[in-house]
Structures are given as C-alpha cells and as structure tokens.
Coordinates of C-alpha atoms in Angstrom, one line a residue:
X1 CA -5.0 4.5 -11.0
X2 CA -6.0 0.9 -10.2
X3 CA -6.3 0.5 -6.2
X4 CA -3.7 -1.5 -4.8
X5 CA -5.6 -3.3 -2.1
X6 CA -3.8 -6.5 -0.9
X7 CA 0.1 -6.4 -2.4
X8 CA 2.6 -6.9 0.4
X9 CA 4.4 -3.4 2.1
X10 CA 7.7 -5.4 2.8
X11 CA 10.4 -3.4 1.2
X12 CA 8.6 -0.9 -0.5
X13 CA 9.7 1.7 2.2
X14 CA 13.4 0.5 1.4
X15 CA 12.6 0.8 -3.2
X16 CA 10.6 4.0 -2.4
X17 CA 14.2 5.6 -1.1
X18 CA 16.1 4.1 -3.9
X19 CA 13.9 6.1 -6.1
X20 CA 13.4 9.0 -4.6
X21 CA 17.3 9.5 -4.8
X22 CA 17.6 8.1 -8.6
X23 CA 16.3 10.3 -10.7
X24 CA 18.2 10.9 -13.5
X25 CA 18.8 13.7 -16.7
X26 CA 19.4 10.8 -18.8
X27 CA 16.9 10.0 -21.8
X28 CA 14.6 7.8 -21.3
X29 CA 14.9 3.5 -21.4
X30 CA 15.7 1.4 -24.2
X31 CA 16.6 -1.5 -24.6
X32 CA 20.6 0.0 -26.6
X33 CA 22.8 -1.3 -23.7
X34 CA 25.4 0.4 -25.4
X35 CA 25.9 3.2 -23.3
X36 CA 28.7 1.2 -21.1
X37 CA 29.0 1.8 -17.1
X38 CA 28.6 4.5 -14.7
X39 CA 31.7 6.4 -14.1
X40 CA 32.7 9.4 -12.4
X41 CA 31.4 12.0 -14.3
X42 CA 27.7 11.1 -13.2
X43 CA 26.8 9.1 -15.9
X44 CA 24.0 6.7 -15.3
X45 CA 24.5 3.1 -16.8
X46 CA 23.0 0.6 -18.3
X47 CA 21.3 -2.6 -16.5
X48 CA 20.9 -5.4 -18.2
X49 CA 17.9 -7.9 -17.0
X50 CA 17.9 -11.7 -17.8
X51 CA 14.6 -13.6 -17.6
X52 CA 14.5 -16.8 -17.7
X53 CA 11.7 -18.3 -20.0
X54 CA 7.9 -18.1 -21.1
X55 CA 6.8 -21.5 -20.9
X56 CA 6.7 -22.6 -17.1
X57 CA 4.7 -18.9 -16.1
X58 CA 3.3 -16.5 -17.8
X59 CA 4.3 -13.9 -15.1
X60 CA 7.9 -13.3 -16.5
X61 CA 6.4 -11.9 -20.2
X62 CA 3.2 -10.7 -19.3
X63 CA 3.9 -8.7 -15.1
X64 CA 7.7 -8.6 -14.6
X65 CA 9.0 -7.8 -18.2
X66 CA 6.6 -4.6 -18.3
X67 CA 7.0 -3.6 -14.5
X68 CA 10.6 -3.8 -15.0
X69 CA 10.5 -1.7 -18.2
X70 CA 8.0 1.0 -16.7
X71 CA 10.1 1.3 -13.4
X72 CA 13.3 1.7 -14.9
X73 CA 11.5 4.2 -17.5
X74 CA 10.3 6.3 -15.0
X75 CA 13.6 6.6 -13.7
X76 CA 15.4 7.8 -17.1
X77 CA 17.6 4.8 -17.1
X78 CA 18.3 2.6 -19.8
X79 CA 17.5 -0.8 -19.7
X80 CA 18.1 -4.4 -21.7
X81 CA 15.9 -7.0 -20.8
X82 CA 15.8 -10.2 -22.9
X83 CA 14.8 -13.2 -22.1
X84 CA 16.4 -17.0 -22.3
X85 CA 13.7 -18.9 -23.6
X86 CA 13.9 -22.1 -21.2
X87 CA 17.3 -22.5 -22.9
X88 CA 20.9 -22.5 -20.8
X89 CA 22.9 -21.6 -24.3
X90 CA 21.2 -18.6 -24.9
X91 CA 21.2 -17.6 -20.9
X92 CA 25.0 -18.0 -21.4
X93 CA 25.0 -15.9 -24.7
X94 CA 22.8 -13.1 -23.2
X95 CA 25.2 -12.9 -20.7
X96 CA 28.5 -12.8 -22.3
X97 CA 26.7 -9.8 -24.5
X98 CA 25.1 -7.9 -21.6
X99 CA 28.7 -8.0 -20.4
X100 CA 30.5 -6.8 -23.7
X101 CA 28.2 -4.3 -24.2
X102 CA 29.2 -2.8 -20.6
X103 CA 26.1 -3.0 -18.5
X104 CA 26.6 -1.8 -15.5
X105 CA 24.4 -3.6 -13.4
X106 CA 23.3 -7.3 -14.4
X107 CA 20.1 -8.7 -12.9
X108 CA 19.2 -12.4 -13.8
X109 CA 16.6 -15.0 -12.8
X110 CA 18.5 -18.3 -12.8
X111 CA 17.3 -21.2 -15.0
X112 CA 19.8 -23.5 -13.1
X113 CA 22.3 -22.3 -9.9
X114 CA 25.2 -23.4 -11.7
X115 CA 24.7 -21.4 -14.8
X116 CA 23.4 -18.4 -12.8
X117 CA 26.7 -18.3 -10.4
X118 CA 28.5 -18.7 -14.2
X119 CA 27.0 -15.6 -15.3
X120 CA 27.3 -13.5 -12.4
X121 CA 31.0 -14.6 -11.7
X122 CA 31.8 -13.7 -15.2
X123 CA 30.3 -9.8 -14.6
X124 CA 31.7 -9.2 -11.3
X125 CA 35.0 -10.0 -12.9
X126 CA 34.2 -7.2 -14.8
X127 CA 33.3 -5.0 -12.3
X128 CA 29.6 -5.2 -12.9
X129 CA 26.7 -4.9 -10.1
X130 CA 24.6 -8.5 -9.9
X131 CA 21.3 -8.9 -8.7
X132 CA 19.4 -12.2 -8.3
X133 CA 16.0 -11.9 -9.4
X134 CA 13.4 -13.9 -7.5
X135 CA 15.5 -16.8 -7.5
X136 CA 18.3 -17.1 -5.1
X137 CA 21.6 -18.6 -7.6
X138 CA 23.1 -21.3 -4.9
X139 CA 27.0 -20.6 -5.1
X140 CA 26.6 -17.6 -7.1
X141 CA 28.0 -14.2 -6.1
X142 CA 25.0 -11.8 -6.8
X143 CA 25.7 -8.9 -4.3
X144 CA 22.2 -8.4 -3.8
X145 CA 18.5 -10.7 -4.1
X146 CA 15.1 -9.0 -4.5
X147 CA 12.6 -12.1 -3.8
X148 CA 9.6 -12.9 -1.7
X149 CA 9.6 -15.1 1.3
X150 CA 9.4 -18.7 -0.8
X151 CA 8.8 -20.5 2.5
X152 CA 6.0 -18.5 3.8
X153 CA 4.8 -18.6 0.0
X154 CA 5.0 -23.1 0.4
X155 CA 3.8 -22.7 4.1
X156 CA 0.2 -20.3 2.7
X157 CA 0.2 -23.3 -0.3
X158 CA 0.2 -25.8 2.9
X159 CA -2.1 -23.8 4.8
X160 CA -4.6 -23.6 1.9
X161 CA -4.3 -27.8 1.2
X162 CA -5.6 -28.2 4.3
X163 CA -8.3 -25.4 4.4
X164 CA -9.9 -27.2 1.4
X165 CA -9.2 -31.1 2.6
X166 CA -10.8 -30.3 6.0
X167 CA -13.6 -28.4 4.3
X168 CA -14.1 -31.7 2.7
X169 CA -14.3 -33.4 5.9
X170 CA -10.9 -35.4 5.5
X171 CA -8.8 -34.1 8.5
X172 CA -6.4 -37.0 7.9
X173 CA -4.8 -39.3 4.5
X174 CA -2.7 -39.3 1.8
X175 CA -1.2 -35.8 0.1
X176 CA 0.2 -36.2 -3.1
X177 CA 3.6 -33.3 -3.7
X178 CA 4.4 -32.5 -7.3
X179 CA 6.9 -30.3 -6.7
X180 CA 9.3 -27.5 -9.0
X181 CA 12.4 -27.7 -10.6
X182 CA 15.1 -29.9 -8.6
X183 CA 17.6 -26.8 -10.0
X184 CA 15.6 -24.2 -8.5
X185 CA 16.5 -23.2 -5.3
X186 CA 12.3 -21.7 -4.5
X187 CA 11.2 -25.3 -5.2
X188 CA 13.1 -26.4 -2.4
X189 CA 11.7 -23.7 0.0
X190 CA 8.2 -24.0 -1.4
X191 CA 8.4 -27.3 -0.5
X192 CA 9.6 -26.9 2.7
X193 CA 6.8 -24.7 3.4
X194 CA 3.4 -26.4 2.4
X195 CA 5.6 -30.0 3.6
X196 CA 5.7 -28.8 6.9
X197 CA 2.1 -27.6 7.0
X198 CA 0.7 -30.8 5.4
X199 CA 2.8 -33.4 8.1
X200 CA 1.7 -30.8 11.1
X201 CA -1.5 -31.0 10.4
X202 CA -1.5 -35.3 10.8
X203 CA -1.7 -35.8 6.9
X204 CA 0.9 -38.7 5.5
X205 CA 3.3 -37.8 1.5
X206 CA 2.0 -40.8 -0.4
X207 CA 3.6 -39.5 -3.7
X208 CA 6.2 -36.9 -3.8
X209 CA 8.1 -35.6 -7.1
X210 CA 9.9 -32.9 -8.7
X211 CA 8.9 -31.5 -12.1
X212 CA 12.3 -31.2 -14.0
X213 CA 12.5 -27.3 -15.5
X214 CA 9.2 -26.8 -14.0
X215 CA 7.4 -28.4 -17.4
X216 CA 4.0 -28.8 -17.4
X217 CA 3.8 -31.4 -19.7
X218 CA 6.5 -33.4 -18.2
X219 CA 4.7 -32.9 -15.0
X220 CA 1.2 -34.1 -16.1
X221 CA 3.0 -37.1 -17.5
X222 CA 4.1 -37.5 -13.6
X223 CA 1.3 -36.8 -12.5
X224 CA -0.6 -39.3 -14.3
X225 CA 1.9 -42.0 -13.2
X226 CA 1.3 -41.3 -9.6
X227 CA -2.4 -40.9 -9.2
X228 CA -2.3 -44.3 -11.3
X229 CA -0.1 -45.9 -9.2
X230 CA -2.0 -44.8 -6.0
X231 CA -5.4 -45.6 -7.2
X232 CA -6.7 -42.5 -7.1
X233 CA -6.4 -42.4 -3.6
X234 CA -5.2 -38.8 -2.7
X235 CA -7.0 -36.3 -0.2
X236 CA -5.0 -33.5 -1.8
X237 CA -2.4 -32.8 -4.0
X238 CA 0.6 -29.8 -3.4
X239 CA 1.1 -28.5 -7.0
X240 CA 4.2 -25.9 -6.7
X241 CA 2.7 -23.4 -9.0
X242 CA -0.3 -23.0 -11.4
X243 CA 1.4 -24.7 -14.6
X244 CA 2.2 -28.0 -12.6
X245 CA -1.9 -27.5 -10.8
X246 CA -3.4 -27.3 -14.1
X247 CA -1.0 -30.2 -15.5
X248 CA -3.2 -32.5 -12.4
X249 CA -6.0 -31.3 -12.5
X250 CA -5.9 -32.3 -16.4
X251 CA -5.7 -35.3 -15.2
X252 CA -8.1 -35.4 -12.6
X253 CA -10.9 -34.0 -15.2
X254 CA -9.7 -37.1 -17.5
X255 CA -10.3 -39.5 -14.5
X256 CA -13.8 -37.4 -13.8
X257 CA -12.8 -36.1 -10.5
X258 CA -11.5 -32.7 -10.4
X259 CA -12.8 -30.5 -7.8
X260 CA -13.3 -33.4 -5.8
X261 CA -9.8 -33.4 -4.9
X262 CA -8.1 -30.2 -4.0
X263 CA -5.2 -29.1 -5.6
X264 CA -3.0 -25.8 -5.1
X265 CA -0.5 -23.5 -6.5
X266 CA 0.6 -19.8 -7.0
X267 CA 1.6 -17.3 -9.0
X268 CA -2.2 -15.9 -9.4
X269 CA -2.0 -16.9 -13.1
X270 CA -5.4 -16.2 -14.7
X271 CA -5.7 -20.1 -15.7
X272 CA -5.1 -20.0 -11.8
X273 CA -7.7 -17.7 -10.9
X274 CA -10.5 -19.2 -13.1
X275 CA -9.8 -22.5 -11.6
X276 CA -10.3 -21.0 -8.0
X277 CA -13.4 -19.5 -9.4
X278 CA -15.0 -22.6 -10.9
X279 CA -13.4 -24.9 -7.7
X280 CA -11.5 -27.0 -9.7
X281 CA -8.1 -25.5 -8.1
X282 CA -8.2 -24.9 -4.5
X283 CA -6.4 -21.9 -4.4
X284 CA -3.1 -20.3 -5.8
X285 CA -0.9 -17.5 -4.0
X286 CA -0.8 -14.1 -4.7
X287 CA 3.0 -12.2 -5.3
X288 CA 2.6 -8.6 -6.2
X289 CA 5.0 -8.6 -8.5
X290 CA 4.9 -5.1 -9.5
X291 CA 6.3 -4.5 -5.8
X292 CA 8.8 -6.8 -6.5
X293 CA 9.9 -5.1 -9.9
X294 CA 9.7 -2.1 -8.1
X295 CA 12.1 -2.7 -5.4
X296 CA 14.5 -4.7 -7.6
X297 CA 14.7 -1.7 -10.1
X298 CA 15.2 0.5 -7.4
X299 CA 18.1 -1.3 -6.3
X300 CA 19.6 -1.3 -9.9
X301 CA 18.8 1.9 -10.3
X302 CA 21.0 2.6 -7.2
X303 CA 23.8 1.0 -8.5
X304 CA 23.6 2.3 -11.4
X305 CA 24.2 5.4 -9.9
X306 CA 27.3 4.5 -8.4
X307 CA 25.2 4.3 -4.8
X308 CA 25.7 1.6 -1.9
X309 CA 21.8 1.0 -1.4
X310 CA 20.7 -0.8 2.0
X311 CA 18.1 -3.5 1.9
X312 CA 16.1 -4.5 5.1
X313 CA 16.8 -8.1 5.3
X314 CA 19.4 -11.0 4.5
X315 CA 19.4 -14.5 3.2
X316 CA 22.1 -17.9 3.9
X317 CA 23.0 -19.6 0.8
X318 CA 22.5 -23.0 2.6
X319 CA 25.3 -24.1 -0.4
X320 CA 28.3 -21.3 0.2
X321 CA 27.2 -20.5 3.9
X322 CA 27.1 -16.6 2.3
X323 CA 24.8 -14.2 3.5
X324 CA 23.3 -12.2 0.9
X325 CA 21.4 -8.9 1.2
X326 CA 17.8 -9.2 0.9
X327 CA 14.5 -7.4 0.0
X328 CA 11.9 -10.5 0.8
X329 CA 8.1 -9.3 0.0
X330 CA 5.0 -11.2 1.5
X331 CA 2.8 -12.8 -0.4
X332 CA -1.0 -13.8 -0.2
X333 CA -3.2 -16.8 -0.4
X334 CA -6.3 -16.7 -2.7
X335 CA -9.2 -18.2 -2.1
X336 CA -12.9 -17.6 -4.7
X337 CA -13.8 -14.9 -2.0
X338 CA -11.0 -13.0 -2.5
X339 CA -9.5 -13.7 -6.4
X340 CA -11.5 -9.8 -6.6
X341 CA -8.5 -8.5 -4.8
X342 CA -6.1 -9.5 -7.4
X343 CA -8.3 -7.6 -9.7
X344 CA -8.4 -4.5 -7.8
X345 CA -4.1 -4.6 -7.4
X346 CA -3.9 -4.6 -11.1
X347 CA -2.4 -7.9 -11.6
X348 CA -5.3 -8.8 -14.0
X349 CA -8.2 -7.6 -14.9
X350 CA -12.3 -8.8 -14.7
X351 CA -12.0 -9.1 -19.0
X352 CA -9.1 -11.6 -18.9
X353 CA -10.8 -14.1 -16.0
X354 CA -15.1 -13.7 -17.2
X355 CA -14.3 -15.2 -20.7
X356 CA -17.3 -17.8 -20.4
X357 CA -21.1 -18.4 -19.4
X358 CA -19.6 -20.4 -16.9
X359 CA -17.4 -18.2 -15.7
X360 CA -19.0 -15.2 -15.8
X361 CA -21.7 -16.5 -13.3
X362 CA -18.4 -17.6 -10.6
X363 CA -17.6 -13.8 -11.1
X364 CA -20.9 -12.4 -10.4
X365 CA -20.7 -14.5 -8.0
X366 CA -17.8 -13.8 -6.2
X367 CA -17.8 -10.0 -7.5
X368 CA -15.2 -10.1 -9.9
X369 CA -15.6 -7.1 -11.7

C-alpha cells in the first residue's frame, strides 16, 4: 500500500462512516444500471456517475473514473459511470438514460450550471438521489456536493504567485489572470482566491480573461493576445489549472522566456509536476482526489441504501440563495521540494514524471523516486 503522506483528512471521518455502514450482499459493480432503485426489500441500487470530459484534465479518466469504480466495488454496489466528452448533447442523453434505466442515485460533474440543474431536476422528479461532483450546479437541486474548498484551492494558487514573483525580487507589477470556464462555478471561486491574494499583496491585474470550456487551445490563443498586447510585461501570470499553465507557458517558451516568468495552476497533472520540476511552472495545487472519490461514493453508497447520510459542512448557492450539504476537502500547494509527496500519496508515480535526461536529473534532485 502506497503511503498516503499529504492528502487532506477533511471529511474522511464523515466517508469512513458511510462505509463502514454500506456494505452490501449484492455482487459486485458494473457498469449494467439495469438493476432499477432501492426499495424496501433491502435492495441496493444502482448509481449512475456523469463525468464531464477528457480534454480540459486528465484527472477525470485517469484518478476519479478508477477511484470511483474501486470505491463503489469495494462496496458491492453497482455502478455506471460514463462520461460526456466536452459535449452538452450527450450530457443530456446520458442523463435521460441513467434515469430510464432507474438509477437510484445520479452523481454528475456539470459541464455548464444550466444543463447540470436540467439533469438533476429531471431525476429528482423521478425520485432519484443527486449529487454534485466537484462542481457546485448554480440553480440546480443536487441534495448533496462532495468538493474541495475552490477558494482556499485560488487563495494557495495566489499564495504560490507571489512566493515565486518575490523570490524573483519583484514584490510589486503587473499579474496577468487567465482564468476557467465563465460556466463553471470553481472558476469563479478560484479566482476569487489567488485575486484576493495577488491585490493584497500590492500587485496590479494588467490582463484578466476567462478561458471558455476551460480549452487549452483557445486559451493559448488568449494568452498569446494578451502577453502581445502588454509587451511582455507581466511579473506573473494566474493560470486556473495546469491545461491553461501549459497553454502560457507555450507561449512564453515561443517568446524565449519561460521560467523567467512564473506561472501557476493545479490539479497536480504530471505535465504539471514536470513543469514544477524543471521551473518552468511555478507551482500547481495538489487535490487528493481519491479522498474526494472516496467520500462522494460513500455518500452514494448511503443513499443507495435507502440511508439519510450527514456531511460536516454546507455551501450557499450565491444564485438560488440554497444551502447545500457539503463534504469540502483541503487541498495543497506544490512546490519542486515537495512534487515527492504527490508520489508518495499515489496520485502518480516516479515512472510517469522521470521520462527524460532532463528530467530525471530534477528528480534526483528533488528525490522523486
């Protein structure tokens, strides 16, 4: 067993109950959601699981797809997880089958708020358990979200901007902000975070713009137009996750300058980490996702049980006004000294981040092993 050595313990007291009381005698998962709902006779249902692509992160394919399925295999319950492919058609589709099928608990990460409060008005119309999935649906009706803190997640993106600018001796000057999706409501709290940080700290937002569905090519296109149109003149730049840091710091390597500026992001993608190791990317934030899949599972699980589960927190839909049950997980900045850390959780291994010479020697270096 890999040592877990720096994921967050927020809510894992709260998924270690829900699983503790959901064993089942039911076979094992698949991914049949024909088995319909829970009912009184003990039956376990189904839980159906909508991801939303596999272009803006890696994360949703390659950590929460098999977290999910192990957790809810471990449990003998039977789950469906598909994913929508970037695209809002097939999100709806996926839904209106997950439904049919008779799932009895639907968990979805929203590509947009409106199609997400769509999809989970449609199932609780049906009786079904909804879950939002790391992304809170603005207006939806999800009975529960499983999530970490997005704003301390912008405000450790902040705090790591500045680390790096005053490292380079510039304790003041222009930030750029390439931010996430408009539609996505942990754009707007990412921003809110490292925003905060960067105007705190006596730094002034000389270019600040949102990365429509969080594409990284669209985004280096951006990118591109604002370092132009500033001359180059940026002490820093916010980047909202790893896809939109590597989209600028393509472009700073085409302008001959990256790793002279700093740039940032998160979701410990290993492009991420082997830009941290080679200093080309500041640093990225680490979210243990398995103990997010963990507790969201549990909380399915739960449900599908025909249980009332308690979470340990609450979040305000700043749309509705509706407060929303709430597991919220910390997360935590990496740095070169530390990318070892994510190694030892799990997340990734020495093999997927030492693919070169080059950086090979930054994980000797930095004992990444």
């Amino acid at each position: 067993m890999k040592k877990r050595s720096i994921g967050t313990v927020a809510g894992v007291a709260a998924a270690a109950l829900f699983l503790a009381g959901c064993s089942s005698s039911s076979e094992s998962g698949t991914s049949d959601a024909s088995s319909g709902s829970a009912s009184g006779s003990g039956e376990v249902g189904t839980v159906g699981v909508i991801l939303p692509d596999t272009a803006t992160s890696d994360r949703w394919e390659t950590a929460d797809r098999p977290a999910l399925t192990a957790a809810f295999e471990n449990a003998g319950v039977q789950v469906d997880i598909q994913n929508a492919g970037g695209d809002k058609a097939k999100f709806a589709t996926l839904c209106d089958q997950m439904i049919n099928e008779g799932v009895s608990v639907l968990m979805i990460v929203n590509l947009d708020s409106e199609s997400g409060a769509a999809c989970t008005d449609k199932a609780a119309a049906q009786g079904i358990k909804t879950i939002d999935y790391d992304r809170l649906t603005l207006g939806g009706s999800s009975e529960y979200y499983v999530s970490f803190d997005n704003v301390a997640v912008g405000t450790k993106m902040g705090e790591g901007l500045v680390k790096c600018m005053q490292a380079d001796g510039k304790t003041s000057g222009p930030v750029a902000l390439l931010n996430g999706s408009p539609t996505d409501n942990n754009a707007t709290l990412f921003k809110e975070g490292y925003e905060t940080v960067i105007t705190d700290a006596g730094y002034t937002i000389a270019a600040d713009q949102a990365v429509p569905e969080w594409d990284n090519t669209t985004a280096g296109t951006i990118f591109e137009q604002m370092y132009t149109q500033a001359g180059g003149n940026f002490n820093g730049v916010a980047a909202a996750n790893d896809g939109l840091g590597g989209a600028a710091i393509a472009v700073l390597e085409k302008n001959g300058v990256a790793g002279q500026i700093p740039v940032t992001g998160q979701d410990a993608t290993d492009e991420g980490l082997q830009r941290v190791l080679l200093g080309t990317q500041c640093m990225t934030v680490y979210k243990a996702i398995q103990k997010e899949a963990d507790a969201a599972a549990a909380l399915a699980i739960a449900l599908a049980k025909g249980e009332t589960p308690t979470v340990s927190g609450s979040v305000t839909d700043p749309e509705s006004g509706q407060t929303t049950p709430a597991e919220l997980l910390e997360p935590v900045a990496i740095f070169p000294e530390n990318v070892k850390d994510v190694v030892a959780d799990g997340y990734t291994t020495a093999a997927d981040l030492c693919t070169n010479a080059e950086l090979q020697a930054a994980c000797e270096k930095y004992g990444v092993s």
